[in-house]
Short mmCIF file of C-alpha atoms in Angstrom, two decimals:
data_model
loop_
_atom_site.label_atom_id
_atom_site.label_comp_id
_atom_site.label_asym_id
_atom_site.label_seq_id
_atom_site.Cartn_x
_atom_site.Cartn_y
_atom_site.Cartn_z
CA MET A 1 104.85 120.16 26.87
CA ASN A 2 105.69 116.95 26.57
CA ILE A 3 105.33 114.66 23.68
CA LEU A 4 102.61 112.76 25.98
CA MET A 5 100.29 115.85 26.71
CA ALA A 6 101.07 116.60 22.76
CA ILE A 7 99.16 113.63 21.85
CA GLY A 8 96.58 114.14 24.07
CA TYR A 9 95.70 117.71 22.82
CA ALA A 10 96.04 116.68 19.83
CA THR A 11 93.69 113.32 19.92
CA VAL A 12 91.31 115.25 21.78
CA ALA A 13 91.35 118.23 19.54
CA ALA A 14 90.87 115.44 16.63
CA GLU A 15 87.75 114.55 17.38
CA LEU A 16 85.55 117.75 17.48
CA ILE A 17 86.00 117.01 13.46
CA PRO A 18 83.20 114.41 13.59
CA ILE A 19 80.93 116.51 15.83
CA TYR A 20 81.51 119.14 13.58
CA ALA A 21 80.57 117.51 10.47
CA GLY A 22 77.32 115.32 12.10
CA TYR A 23 76.40 119.09 13.16
CA LYS A 24 76.64 120.44 9.60
CA VAL A 25 74.47 117.30 8.52
CA ARG A 26 72.18 117.16 11.95
CA ASP A 27 68.92 117.37 10.06
CA ALA A 28 69.93 114.35 7.72
CA LEU A 29 70.61 112.19 10.29
CA ASP A 30 68.25 109.66 11.02
CA ARG A 31 67.63 107.61 14.75
CA PRO A 32 71.43 105.27 14.45
CA LEU A 33 73.87 108.39 13.33
CA GLN A 34 71.56 110.56 16.06
CA ILE A 35 72.44 108.37 18.96
CA MET A 36 76.71 108.06 17.22
CA LEU A 37 76.83 111.68 17.01
CA ALA A 38 75.77 111.50 21.23
CA TYR A 39 77.85 108.72 21.18
CA LEU A 40 80.78 111.22 19.92
CA ILE A 41 80.38 114.06 21.73
CA SER A 42 80.42 111.80 25.07
CA SER A 43 83.73 110.45 24.43
CA PHE A 44 84.82 113.99 24.07
CA LEU A 45 83.83 115.15 26.65
CA THR A 46 84.54 112.15 28.54
CA ASP A 47 88.12 112.67 27.70
CA ILE A 48 88.37 116.22 28.24
CA LEU A 49 87.75 114.83 32.16
CA LEU A 50 90.21 111.69 31.64
CA PHE A 51 92.42 114.39 30.56
CA THR A 52 92.29 116.71 32.68
CA LEU A 53 92.68 114.70 35.96
CA SER A 54 96.02 112.69 33.89
CA VAL A 55 97.23 116.06 33.44
CA ARG A 56 96.97 117.26 37.21
CA GLY A 57 97.59 113.81 38.81
CA VAL A 58 94.12 112.55 39.95
CA ASN A 59 93.36 109.05 39.61
CA ASN A 60 90.73 109.06 36.55
CA LEU A 61 90.11 105.33 36.45
CA TRP A 62 86.86 105.44 38.41
CA VAL A 63 85.24 107.68 35.36
CA ILE A 64 86.00 105.00 32.87
CA ARG A 65 84.67 102.42 35.13
CA LEU A 66 81.45 104.85 34.69
CA TYR A 67 81.44 105.48 30.86
CA THR A 68 82.40 101.52 29.81
CA PRO A 69 78.76 100.68 30.17
CA PHE A 70 77.31 103.79 28.89
CA GLU A 71 79.64 103.46 25.53
CA PHE A 72 78.75 99.84 25.51
CA GLY A 73 75.00 100.78 25.24
CA LEU A 74 74.97 103.74 22.45
CA ILE A 75 77.24 101.99 19.62
CA MET A 76 75.43 99.05 20.38
CA LEU A 77 72.17 100.59 19.87
CA VAL A 78 73.18 102.34 16.96
CA PHE A 79 74.45 98.65 15.29
CA HIS A 80 71.22 97.15 16.48
CA TYR A 81 69.39 100.01 14.16
CA TRP A 82 71.68 98.30 11.27
CA GLN A 83 70.97 94.89 11.71
CA LYS A 84 67.86 93.01 9.18
CA GLU A 85 67.90 90.27 10.86
CA SER A 86 65.28 90.22 13.99
CA THR A 87 67.68 87.35 15.62
CA ILE A 88 70.60 89.43 15.38
CA ARG A 89 68.64 92.90 17.01
CA ARG A 90 67.47 90.84 20.14
CA VAL A 91 71.28 89.30 21.04
CA ILE A 92 72.52 93.07 20.22
CA LEU A 93 70.32 94.31 22.92
CA TRP A 94 70.09 91.82 25.50
CA SER A 95 73.80 92.30 25.38
CA ILE A 96 73.30 95.66 27.09
CA PRO A 97 72.07 94.65 30.57
CA VAL A 98 74.74 91.76 30.61
CA PHE A 99 77.05 93.92 29.97
CA LEU A 100 75.74 96.02 32.40
CA SER A 101 75.78 93.43 34.84
CA LEU A 102 79.66 92.19 33.90
CA ALA A 103 80.95 96.13 34.65
CA LEU A 104 79.43 95.93 38.11
CA LEU A 105 80.82 92.94 38.88
CA ASP A 106 84.17 93.59 37.23
CA SER A 107 84.27 97.51 39.13
CA ILE A 108 83.19 95.65 42.33
CA VAL A 109 86.31 92.96 41.91
CA SER A 110 88.74 95.58 40.70
CA GLU A 111 87.24 98.83 43.77
CA HIS A 112 90.29 98.38 46.26
CA SER A 113 92.70 97.64 43.09
CA ALA A 114 95.15 100.80 41.01
CA GLY A 115 95.02 98.35 37.75
CA PHE A 116 92.34 99.42 35.12
CA ASN A 117 89.31 97.70 34.68
CA ALA A 118 90.64 95.30 31.94
CA VAL A 119 87.88 92.77 31.80
CA SER A 120 85.28 94.85 31.22
CA LYS A 121 86.98 97.28 28.85
CA ALA A 122 88.21 94.51 27.17
CA VAL A 123 85.21 92.29 26.21
CA SER A 124 82.83 95.44 25.57
CA ALA A 125 86.23 96.61 22.74
CA ILE A 126 85.92 92.89 21.90
CA ALA A 127 81.84 92.57 21.70
CA ILE A 128 82.00 96.00 19.59
CA VAL A 129 84.65 95.11 16.76
CA ILE A 130 82.97 91.65 16.22
CA ILE A 131 78.87 93.26 15.63
CA SER A 132 81.33 96.22 13.74
CA SER A 133 83.03 93.54 11.25
CA TYR A 134 79.49 91.28 11.00
CA THR A 135 77.94 94.63 10.11
CA LEU A 136 80.85 95.46 7.23
CA PHE A 137 80.53 91.67 5.73
CA GLN A 138 76.67 92.02 5.97
CA LEU A 139 77.31 95.43 3.63
CA ARG A 140 79.89 93.94 1.34
CA LEU A 141 76.96 91.15 0.55
CA SER A 142 74.00 93.67 0.13
CA ASN A 143 75.81 96.47 -0.75
CA THR A 144 78.56 96.31 -3.18
CA GLU A 145 77.84 99.01 -5.56
CA ARG A 146 77.15 102.36 -2.90
CA LEU A 147 79.80 101.12 0.05
CA ALA A 148 81.35 104.90 -0.83
CA SER A 149 78.51 106.42 -0.65
CA ASP A 150 77.31 105.09 2.65
CA PRO A 151 77.96 106.66 5.98
CA THR A 152 77.27 103.05 8.05
CA MET A 153 80.08 101.91 5.82
CA TRP A 154 82.65 104.38 6.97
CA ILE A 155 80.65 104.73 10.51
CA SER A 156 81.00 100.93 10.72
CA VAL A 157 85.03 100.79 9.21
CA ALA A 158 85.54 103.99 12.38
CA THR A 159 84.48 101.93 15.20
CA LEU A 160 86.16 98.61 14.29
CA LEU A 161 89.76 100.81 13.67
CA HIS A 162 89.13 102.05 17.38
CA PHE A 163 87.46 99.73 19.17
CA GLY A 164 89.94 97.17 17.21
CA VAL A 165 93.31 98.53 18.68
CA GLY A 166 91.74 99.25 22.05
CA ALA A 167 91.03 95.55 22.14
CA VAL A 168 94.80 94.66 22.34
CA VAL A 169 95.95 97.95 25.00
CA TYR A 170 92.80 97.26 26.90
CA VAL A 171 93.74 93.33 27.51
CA ALA A 172 97.54 93.97 28.09
CA SER A 173 96.65 97.43 29.81
CA ASN A 174 98.02 95.95 33.11
CA LEU A 175 100.30 93.76 31.95
CA LEU A 176 101.94 97.17 30.30
CA MET A 177 102.08 98.79 33.80
CA LEU A 178 105.05 96.28 34.78
CA PHE A 179 107.24 98.14 32.31
CA PRO A 180 109.19 101.12 32.50
CA LYS A 181 107.04 104.33 31.68
CA GLU A 182 108.47 105.03 27.89
CA LEU A 183 108.10 101.26 26.63
CA ALA A 184 104.23 101.30 28.46
CA LEU A 185 103.78 104.20 26.34
CA ILE A 186 103.92 102.94 23.10
CA PRO A 187 100.64 101.24 22.73
CA TRP A 188 98.49 103.91 24.25
CA THR A 189 100.52 106.18 21.29
CA PHE A 190 99.41 103.94 18.76
CA LYS A 191 96.38 103.93 20.22
CA ALA A 192 95.76 108.31 20.06
CA ILE A 193 97.22 107.97 16.78
CA THR A 194 94.31 105.30 15.29
CA HIS A 195 91.62 107.01 17.79
CA THR A 196 92.36 110.56 15.53
CA ALA A 197 92.30 108.57 11.94
CA ALA A 198 88.93 106.50 12.87
CA SER A 199 87.52 110.57 14.10
CA VAL A 200 88.69 111.57 10.75
CA ILE A 201 86.63 108.30 9.12
CA PHE A 202 83.13 108.65 11.12
CA ALA A 203 83.75 112.50 9.86
CA LYS A 204 84.14 111.08 6.44
CA GLY A 205 80.48 108.55 7.54
CA PHE A 206 78.09 112.20 8.12
CA LEU A 207 79.34 113.99 5.39
CA CYS A 208 77.46 111.38 3.22
CA LEU A 209 74.43 113.07 3.74
CA TRP A 210 75.69 116.33 3.23
CA THR A 211 74.39 118.11 0.16
CA LYS A 212 75.68 121.75 -0.62
#
């Protein structure tokens, strides 16, 4: 087993941590946290498929193209529930069909390309980084005393970490293909490590609701 495969196995396995944490407190989950748990489960299953296809040498970019709009929609729904201003909530909801149109256009343009769908994936990550950062800023203004026990804070931090690093990697993804394989894998390895860290933070968010 090479290092890349080991990292892949470890990353996928780490995704079970927040899923198990969410299951432990399933009766205490409100609607946005239920959606977040659904997202984490779908992400886990998708990553298993991506990793399996990659190990077998099968092109898996079509899976990413199909999953990206679904992922964006779920994440945006979660943060929609956490906004106090109705205008922000409407903007978030409208961003879902707008992004769906962009993703469809990106898929059509890149249909015959062997490259990564960097446009839609990067736009998705950047938009999620913006809304998670905004949510954290609002939390900091309104809830300074209980942030450490607020699931919204931990979930927002995990989301920001995961998609923040992802945004940089996605933007540079097709450019990275021009470098030797060993060098091109470095950013993806770093992303895998931060993804694992984000999984632990997601779990912390769910476990804020756990009472013995």
